[in-house]
PDB file of N, CA and C in Angstrom:
ATOM      1  N   ALA A  16     100.635 109.243  99.996  1.00  0.00           N
ATOM      2  CA  ALA A  16      99.784 109.180  98.822  1.00  0.00           C
ATOM      3  C   ALA A  16      98.445 109.838  99.129  1.00  0.00           C
ATOM      4  N   ASN A  17      97.891 110.485  98.170  1.00  0.00           N
ATOM      5  CA  ASN A  17      96.548 111.081  98.254  1.00  0.00           C
ATOM      6  C   ASN A  17      95.650 110.368  97.263  1.00  0.00           C
ATOM      7  N   PHE A  18      94.410 110.174  97.650  1.00  0.00           N
ATOM      8  CA  PHE A  18      93.421 109.610  96.750  1.00  0.00           C
ATOM      9  C   PHE A  18      92.325 110.633  96.520  1.00  0.00           C
ATOM     10  N   CYS A  19      91.893 110.752  95.288  1.00  0.00           N
ATOM     11  CA  CYS A  19      90.761 111.612  94.937  1.00  0.00           C
ATOM     12  C   CYS A  19      89.657 110.699  94.433  1.00  0.00           C
ATOM     13  N   ASN A  20      88.625 110.536  95.214  1.00  0.00           N
ATOM     14  CA  ASN A  20      87.479 109.738  94.765  1.00  0.00           C
ATOM     15  C   ASN A  20      86.622 110.599  93.847  1.00  0.00           C
ATOM     16  N   PHE A  21      86.229 110.041  92.728  1.00  0.00           N
ATOM     17  CA  PHE A  21      85.401 110.811  91.809  1.00  0.00           C
ATOM     18  C   PHE A  21      84.121 110.084  91.451  1.00  0.00           C
ATOM     19  N   GLY A  22      83.690 109.200  92.311  1.00  0.00           N
ATOM     20  CA  GLY A  22      82.445 108.495  92.053  1.00  0.00           C
ATOM     21  C   GLY A  22      82.666 107.305  91.147  1.00  0.00           C
ATOM     22  N   SER A  23      81.633 106.634  90.847  1.00  0.00           N
ATOM     23  CA  SER A  23      81.722 105.404  90.076  1.00  0.00           C
ATOM     24  C   SER A  23      81.546 105.659  88.581  1.00  0.00           C
ATOM     25  N   LEU A  24      82.522 105.230  87.814  1.00  0.00           N
ATOM     26  CA  LEU A  24      82.405 105.321  86.355  1.00  0.00           C
ATOM     27  C   LEU A  24      81.240 104.463  85.886  1.00  0.00           C
ATOM     28  N   LEU A  25      81.055 103.317  86.511  1.00  0.00           N
ATOM     29  CA  LEU A  25      79.938 102.446  86.155  1.00  0.00           C
ATOM     30  C   LEU A  25      78.607 103.169  86.359  1.00  0.00           C
ATOM     31  N   ALA A  26      78.479 103.910  87.449  1.00  0.00           N
ATOM     32  CA  ALA A  26      77.236 104.659  87.699  1.00  0.00           C
ATOM     33  C   ALA A  26      77.018 105.719  86.621  1.00  0.00           C
ATOM     34  N   LEU A  27      78.081 106.393  86.215  1.00  0.00           N
ATOM     35  CA  LEU A  27      77.952 107.386  85.143  1.00  0.00           C
ATOM     36  C   LEU A  27      77.498 106.735  83.838  1.00  0.00           C
ATOM     37  N   LEU A  28      78.065 105.567  83.539  1.00  0.00           N
ATOM     38  CA  LEU A  28      77.691 104.864  82.307  1.00  0.00           C
ATOM     39  C   LEU A  28      76.235 104.397  82.369  1.00  0.00           C
ATOM     40  N   GLU A  29      75.816 103.920  83.541  1.00  0.00           N
ATOM     41  CA  GLU A  29      74.421 103.490  83.690  1.00  0.00           C
ATOM     42  C   GLU A  29      73.471 104.678  83.537  1.00  0.00           C
ATOM     43  N   LEU A  30      73.821 105.812  84.136  1.00  0.00           N
ATOM     44  CA  LEU A  30      72.999 107.008  84.015  1.00  0.00           C
ATOM     45  C   LEU A  30      72.923 107.466  82.562  1.00  0.00           C
ATOM     46  N   SER A  31      74.043 107.402  81.884  1.00  0.00           N
ATOM     47  CA  SER A  31      74.077 107.788  80.478  1.00  0.00           C
ATOM     48  C   SER A  31      73.155 106.904  79.649  1.00  0.00           C
ATOM     49  N   ALA A  32      73.161 105.607  79.952  1.00  0.00           N
ATOM     50  CA  ALA A  32      72.294 104.679  79.212  1.00  0.00           C
ATOM     51  C   ALA A  32      70.824 104.973  79.498  1.00  0.00           C
ATOM     52  N   LEU A  33      70.497 105.269  80.762  1.00  0.00           N
ATOM     53  CA  LEU A  33      69.110 105.581  81.118  1.00  0.00           C
ATOM     54  C   LEU A  33      68.617 106.840  80.411  1.00  0.00           C
ATOM     55  N   LEU A  34      69.491 107.809  80.296  1.00  0.00           N
ATOM     56  CA  LEU A  34      69.123 109.070  79.665  1.00  0.00           C
ATOM     57  C   LEU A  34      69.307 109.044  78.155  1.00  0.00           C
ATOM     58  N   ASP A  35      69.831 107.913  77.655  1.00  0.00           N
ATOM     59  CA  ASP A  35      70.111 107.760  76.235  1.00  0.00           C
ATOM     60  C   ASP A  35      70.978 108.916  75.722  1.00  0.00           C
ATOM     61  N   SER A  36      72.012 109.243  76.517  1.00  0.00           N
ATOM     62  CA  SER A  36      72.873 110.360  76.143  1.00  0.00           C
ATOM     63  C   SER A  36      74.164 109.871  75.476  1.00  0.00           C
ATOM     64  N   ASP A  37      74.832 110.784  74.885  1.00  0.00           N
ATOM     65  CA  ASP A  37      76.067 110.522  74.161  1.00  0.00           C
ATOM     66  C   ASP A  37      77.201 110.231  75.144  1.00  0.00           C
ATOM     67  N   LEU A  38      77.907 109.121  74.959  1.00  0.00           N
ATOM     68  CA  LEU A  38      79.016 108.754  75.845  1.00  0.00           C
ATOM     69  C   LEU A  38      80.183 109.735  75.750  1.00  0.00           C
ATOM     70  N   SER A  39      80.228 110.507  74.694  1.00  0.00           N
ATOM     71  CA  SER A  39      81.322 111.472  74.563  1.00  0.00           C
ATOM     72  C   SER A  39      81.256 112.537  75.661  1.00  0.00           C
ATOM     73  N   ILE A  40      80.059 112.769  76.201  1.00  0.00           N
ATOM     74  CA  ILE A  40      79.913 113.725  77.296  1.00  0.00           C
ATOM     75  C   ILE A  40      80.640 113.208  78.534  1.00  0.00           C
ATOM     76  N   ILE A  41      80.505 111.910  78.814  1.00  0.00           N
ATOM     77  CA  ILE A  41      81.199 111.317  79.962  1.00  0.00           C
ATOM     78  C   ILE A  41      82.700 111.356  79.735  1.00  0.00           C
ATOM     79  N   ALA A  42      83.133 111.039  78.541  1.00  0.00           N
ATOM     80  CA  ALA A  42      84.567 111.096  78.230  1.00  0.00           C
ATOM     81  C   ALA A  42      85.103 112.510  78.415  1.00  0.00           C
ATOM     82  N   GLN A  43      84.350 113.494  77.968  1.00  0.00           N
ATOM     83  CA  GLN A  43      84.759 114.889  78.114  1.00  0.00           C
ATOM     84  C   GLN A  43      84.809 115.286  79.590  1.00  0.00           C
ATOM     85  N   LEU A  44      83.839 114.847  80.371  1.00  0.00           N
ATOM     86  CA  LEU A  44      83.805 115.123  81.806  1.00  0.00           C
ATOM     87  C   LEU A  44      85.028 114.526  82.506  1.00  0.00           C
ATOM     88  N   LEU A  45      85.320 113.263  82.224  1.00  0.00           N
ATOM     89  CA  LEU A  45      86.471 112.609  82.851  1.00  0.00           C
ATOM     90  C   LEU A  45      87.791 113.236  82.405  1.00  0.00           C
ATOM     91  N   ASN A  46      87.916 113.576  81.135  1.00  0.00           N
ATOM     92  CA  ASN A  46      89.138 114.226  80.648  1.00  0.00           C
ATOM     93  C   ASN A  46      89.353 115.570  81.335  1.00  0.00           C
ATOM     94  N   THR A  47      88.286 116.327  81.510  1.00  0.00           N
ATOM     95  CA  THR A  47      88.386 117.615  82.201  1.00  0.00           C
ATOM     96  C   THR A  47      88.804 117.404  83.647  1.00  0.00           C
ATOM     97  N   TYR A  48      88.183 116.436  84.314  1.00  0.00           N
ATOM     98  CA  TYR A  48      88.529 116.130  85.709  1.00  0.00           C
ATOM     99  C   TYR A  48      90.004 115.740  85.827  1.00  0.00           C
ATOM    100  N   TYR A  49      90.442 114.799  85.001  1.00  0.00           N
ATOM    101  CA  TYR A  49      91.844 114.352  85.055  1.00  0.00           C
ATOM    102  C   TYR A  49      92.805 115.512  84.803  1.00  0.00           C
ATOM    103  N   ALA A  50      92.506 116.341  83.840  1.00  0.00           N
ATOM    104  CA  ALA A  50      93.394 117.466  83.518  1.00  0.00           C
ATOM    105  C   ALA A  50      93.499 118.435  84.693  1.00  0.00           C
ATOM    106  N   LEU A  51      92.364 118.753  85.322  1.00  0.00           N
ATOM    107  CA  LEU A  51      92.379 119.670  86.459  1.00  0.00           C
ATOM    108  C   LEU A  51      93.133 119.082  87.647  1.00  0.00           C
ATOM    109  N   VAL A  52      92.860 117.827  87.962  1.00  0.00           N
ATOM    110  CA  VAL A  52      93.537 117.193  89.096  1.00  0.00           C
ATOM    111  C   VAL A  52      95.029 117.068  88.823  1.00  0.00           C
ATOM    112  N   GLN A  53      95.384 116.633  87.628  1.00  0.00           N
ATOM    113  CA  GLN A  53      96.795 116.477  87.295  1.00  0.00           C
ATOM    114  C   GLN A  53      97.533 117.816  87.370  1.00  0.00           C
ATOM    115  N   ARG A  54      96.903 118.879  86.926  1.00  0.00           N
ATOM    116  CA  ARG A  54      97.522 120.201  86.999  1.00  0.00           C
ATOM    117  C   ARG A  54      97.814 120.579  88.452  1.00  0.00           C
ATOM    118  N   GLU A  55      96.848 120.340  89.348  1.00  0.00           N
ATOM    119  CA  GLU A  55      97.043 120.683  90.762  1.00  0.00           C
ATOM    120  C   GLU A  55      98.105 119.796  91.404  1.00  0.00           C
ATOM    121  N   VAL A  56      98.089 118.518  91.102  1.00  0.00           N
ATOM    122  CA  VAL A  56      99.096 117.607  91.663  1.00  0.00           C
ATOM    123  C   VAL A  56     100.488 118.063  91.253  1.00  0.00           C
ATOM    124  N   HIS A  57     100.676 118.382  89.995  1.00  0.00           N
ATOM    125  CA  HIS A  57     101.996 118.832  89.517  1.00  0.00           C
ATOM    126  C   HIS A  57     102.375 120.191  90.115  1.00  0.00           C
ATOM    127  N   ARG A  58     101.400 121.049  90.298  1.00  0.00           N
ATOM    128  CA  ARG A  58     101.674 122.375  90.864  1.00  0.00           C
ATOM    129  C   ARG A  58     102.261 122.265  92.268  1.00  0.00           C
ATOM    130  N   PHE A  59     101.849 121.240  93.011  1.00  0.00           N
ATOM    131  CA  PHE A  59     102.342 121.061  94.375  1.00  0.00           C
ATOM    132  C   PHE A  59     103.491 120.053  94.453  1.00  0.00           C
ATOM    133  N   GLY A  60     104.032 119.662  93.321  1.00  0.00           N
ATOM    134  CA  GLY A  60     105.215 118.809  93.304  1.00  0.00           C
ATOM    135  C   GLY A  60     104.949 117.329  93.430  1.00  0.00           C
ATOM    136  N   GLY A  61     103.719 116.901  93.179  1.00  0.00           N
ATOM    137  CA  GLY A  61     103.388 115.480  93.246  1.00  0.00           C
ATOM    138  C   GLY A  61     103.329 114.870  91.858  1.00  0.00           C
ATOM    139  N   ALA A  62     102.986 113.597  91.837  1.00  0.00           N
ATOM    140  CA  ALA A  62     102.861 112.878  90.571  1.00  0.00           C
ATOM    141  C   ALA A  62     101.619 111.994  90.631  1.00  0.00           C
ATOM    142  N   VAL A  63     100.869 111.960  89.539  1.00  0.00           N
ATOM    143  CA  VAL A  63      99.724 111.052  89.453  1.00  0.00           C
ATOM    144  C   VAL A  63     100.283 109.654  89.272  1.00  0.00           C
ATOM    145  N   HIS A  64      99.904 108.758  90.173  1.00  0.00           N
ATOM    146  CA  HIS A  64     100.448 107.393  90.155  1.00  0.00           C
ATOM    147  C   HIS A  64      99.564 106.434  89.370  1.00  0.00           C
ATOM    148  N   LYS A  65      98.254 106.458  89.662  1.00  0.00           N
ATOM    149  CA  LYS A  65      97.358 105.529  88.962  1.00  0.00           C
ATOM    150  C   LYS A  65      95.912 105.937  89.161  1.00  0.00           C
ATOM    151  N   VAL A  66      95.059 105.352  88.350  1.00  0.00           N
ATOM    152  CA  VAL A  66      93.618 105.453  88.526  1.00  0.00           C
ATOM    153  C   VAL A  66      93.146 104.061  88.911  1.00  0.00           C
ATOM    154  N   ASP A  67      92.368 103.987  89.972  1.00  0.00           N
ATOM    155  CA  ASP A  67      91.957 102.716  90.558  1.00  0.00           C
ATOM    156  C   ASP A  67      90.443 102.614  90.497  1.00  0.00           C
ATOM    157  N   MET A  68      89.935 101.590  89.860  1.00  0.00           N
ATOM    158  CA  MET A  68      88.496 101.359  89.809  1.00  0.00           C
ATOM    159  C   MET A  68      88.125 100.501  91.012  1.00  0.00           C
ATOM    160  N   ALA A  69      87.251 101.011  91.870  1.00  0.00           N
ATOM    161  CA  ALA A  69      86.880 100.321  93.096  1.00  0.00           C
ATOM    162  C   ALA A  69      85.366 100.255  93.211  1.00  0.00           C
ATOM    163  N   PRO A  70      84.845  99.291  93.976  1.00  0.00           N
ATOM    164  CA  PRO A  70      83.385  99.152  94.101  1.00  0.00           C
ATOM    165  C   PRO A  70      82.712 100.374  94.726  1.00  0.00           C
ATOM    166  N   PHE A  71      83.414 101.097  95.585  1.00  0.00           N
ATOM    167  CA  PHE A  71      82.829 102.249  96.283  1.00  0.00           C
ATOM    168  C   PHE A  71      83.034 103.548  95.523  1.00  0.00           C
ATOM    169  N   GLY A  72      83.654 103.492  94.378  1.00  0.00           N
ATOM    170  CA  GLY A  72      83.900 104.679  93.563  1.00  0.00           C
ATOM    171  C   GLY A  72      85.304 104.651  93.003  1.00  0.00           C
ATOM    172  N   ASP A  73      85.456 105.168  91.845  1.00  0.00           N
ATOM    173  CA  ASP A  73      86.761 105.182  91.206  1.00  0.00           C
ATOM    174  C   ASP A  73      87.596 106.296  91.819  1.00  0.00           C
ATOM    175  N   ARG A  74      88.909 106.140  91.772  1.00  0.00           N
ATOM    176  CA  ARG A  74      89.765 107.128  92.412  1.00  0.00           C
ATOM    177  C   ARG A  74      91.081 107.276  91.664  1.00  0.00           C
ATOM    178  N   LEU A  75      91.663 108.417  91.873  1.00  0.00           N
ATOM    179  CA  LEU A  75      92.965 108.745  91.303  1.00  0.00           C
ATOM    180  C   LEU A  75      93.950 108.827  92.465  1.00  0.00           C
ATOM    181  N   MET A  76      95.107 108.197  92.313  1.00  0.00           N
ATOM    182  CA  MET A  76      96.112 108.196  93.370  1.00  0.00           C
ATOM    183  C   MET A  76      97.272 109.100  92.965  1.00  0.00           C
ATOM    184  N   ALA A  77      97.603 110.041  93.845  1.00  0.00           N
ATOM    185  CA  ALA A  77      98.747 110.935  93.637  1.00  0.00           C
ATOM    186  C   ALA A  77      99.758 110.680  94.745  1.00  0.00           C
ATOM    187  N   VAL A  78     101.030 110.735  94.408  1.00  0.00           N
ATOM    188  CA  VAL A  78     102.087 110.536  95.398  1.00  0.00           C
ATOM    189  C   VAL A  78     102.912 111.810  95.515  1.00  0.00           C
ATOM    190  N   PHE A  79     103.376 112.054  96.712  1.00  0.00           N
ATOM    191  CA  PHE A  79     104.252 113.188  96.995  1.00  0.00           C
ATOM    192  C   PHE A  79     105.503 112.644  97.667  1.00  0.00           C
ATOM    193  N   GLY A  80     106.650 113.133  97.250  1.00  0.00           N
ATOM    194  CA  GLY A  80     107.911 112.656  97.802  1.00  0.00           C
ATOM    195  C   GLY A  80     108.630 111.686  96.890  1.00  0.00           C
ATOM    196  N   ALA A  81     108.049 111.369  95.760  1.00  0.00           N
ATOM    197  CA  ALA A  81     108.692 110.481  94.798  1.00  0.00           C
ATOM    198  C   ALA A  81     108.305 110.961  93.405  1.00  0.00           C
ATOM    199  N   PRO A  82     109.159 111.048  92.512  1.00  0.00           N
ATOM    200  CA  PRO A  82     110.566 110.667  92.542  1.00  0.00           C
ATOM    201  C   PRO A  82     111.460 111.692  93.259  1.00  0.00           C
ATOM    202  N   GLN A  83     110.948 112.897  93.499  1.00  0.00           N
ATOM    203  CA  GLN A  83     111.746 113.913  94.173  1.00  0.00           C
ATOM    204  C   GLN A  83     111.105 114.237  95.518  1.00  0.00           C
ATOM    205  N   ALA A  84     111.888 114.087  96.583  1.00  0.00           N
ATOM    206  CA  ALA A  84     111.376 114.349  97.929  1.00  0.00           C
ATOM    207  C   ALA A  84     111.583 115.813  98.303  1.00  0.00           C
ATOM    208  N   HIS A  85     110.618 116.329  99.069  1.00  0.00           N
ATOM    209  CA  HIS A  85     110.709 117.672  99.632  1.00  0.00           C
ATOM    210  C   HIS A  85     110.487 117.540 101.130  1.00  0.00           C
ATOM    211  N   GLU A  86     111.050 118.416 101.878  1.00  0.00           N
ATOM    212  CA  GLU A  86     110.904 118.369 103.328  1.00  0.00           C
ATOM    213  C   GLU A  86     109.447 118.534 103.754  1.00  0.00           C
ATOM    214  N   ASP A  87     108.680 119.251 102.961  1.00  0.00           N
ATOM    215  CA  ASP A  87     107.290 119.543 103.307  1.00  0.00           C
ATOM    216  C   ASP A  87     106.275 118.779 102.447  1.00  0.00           C
ATOM    217  N   ASP A  88     106.614 117.561 102.038  1.00  0.00           N
ATOM    218  CA  ASP A  88     105.690 116.790 101.193  1.00  0.00           C
ATOM    219  C   ASP A  88     104.323 116.567 101.825  1.00  0.00           C
ATOM    220  N   PRO A  89     104.219 116.281 103.137  1.00  0.00           N
ATOM    221  CA  PRO A  89     102.869 116.142 103.715  1.00  0.00           C
ATOM    222  C   PRO A  89     102.043 117.424 103.582  1.00  0.00           C
ATOM    223  N   LEU A  90     102.678 118.566 103.783  1.00  0.00           N
ATOM    224  CA  LEU A  90     101.983 119.837 103.630  1.00  0.00           C
ATOM    225  C   LEU A  90     101.573 120.053 102.178  1.00  0.00           C
ATOM    226  N   ARG A  91     102.451 119.735 101.252  1.00  0.00           N
ATOM    227  CA  ARG A  91     102.142 119.857  99.828  1.00  0.00           C
ATOM    228  C   ARG A  91     100.937 119.003  99.443  1.00  0.00           C
ATOM    229  N   ALA A  92     100.894 117.766  99.978  1.00  0.00           N
ATOM    230  CA  ALA A  92      99.779 116.859  99.687  1.00  0.00           C
ATOM    231  C   ALA A  92      98.467 117.433 100.229  1.00  0.00           C
ATOM    232  N   ALA A  93      98.510 117.980 101.438  1.00  0.00           N
ATOM    233  CA  ALA A  93      97.299 118.561 102.030  1.00  0.00           C
ATOM    234  C   ALA A  93      96.850 119.790 101.257  1.00  0.00           C
ATOM    235  N   GLN A  94      97.803 120.632 100.853  1.00  0.00           N
ATOM    236  CA  GLN A  94      97.451 121.833 100.079  1.00  0.00           C
ATOM    237  C   GLN A  94      96.865 121.446  98.725  1.00  0.00           C
ATOM    238  N   CYS A  95      97.407 120.412  98.131  1.00  0.00           N
ATOM    239  CA  CYS A  95      96.890 119.917  96.838  1.00  0.00           C
ATOM    240  C   CYS A  95      95.464 119.445  97.013  1.00  0.00           C
ATOM    241  N   ALA A  96      95.206 118.675  98.071  1.00  0.00           N
ATOM    242  CA  ALA A  96      93.854 118.171  98.315  1.00  0.00           C
ATOM    243  C   ALA A  96      92.871 119.330  98.477  1.00  0.00           C
ATOM    244  N   GLN A  97      93.287 120.368  99.185  1.00  0.00           N
ATOM    245  CA  GLN A  97      92.415 121.551  99.365  1.00  0.00           C
ATOM    246  C   GLN A  97      92.163 122.233  98.023  1.00  0.00           C
ATOM    247  N   ALA A  98      93.189 122.352  97.215  1.00  0.00           N
ATOM    248  CA  ALA A  98      93.032 123.010  95.912  1.00  0.00           C
ATOM    249  C   ALA A  98      92.086 122.218  95.005  1.00  0.00           C
ATOM    250  N   ILE A  99      92.152 120.906  95.065  1.00  0.00           N
ATOM    251  CA  ILE A  99      91.295 120.058  94.234  1.00  0.00           C
ATOM    252  C   ILE A  99      89.838 120.160  94.685  1.00  0.00           C
ATOM    253  N   ARG A 100      89.633 120.243  95.986  1.00  0.00           N
ATOM    254  CA  ARG A 100      88.253 120.342  96.500  1.00  0.00           C
ATOM    255  C   ARG A 100      87.619 121.608  96.008  1.00  0.00           C
TER     256      ARG A 100
END
C-alpha cells in the first residue's frame, strides 16, 4: 500500500475561515488533487483504497496487487509515488 499525505483538511478549513474565503476553493483544490492522484494510481495498475483523516495530516491510501496482481507491483507503487510527487 502507498499513502499520499496531503496535509490537514482541518488546517485548510481554518485558514479559509481566517481569510474569509469561499469554501468552494478548497473543494476545487481537493477535487483536483484526488483526480490527479487517482489518474496516476490507475495508470500504474493500482487502486485507490480509502482516504484517511489523521491528526498529522489527511492521506489517501492506494493499493497495488489487488484486485489484480502483477509481478512488479512494488516497482509500480514506487513509480506511481514518483509520478505523484
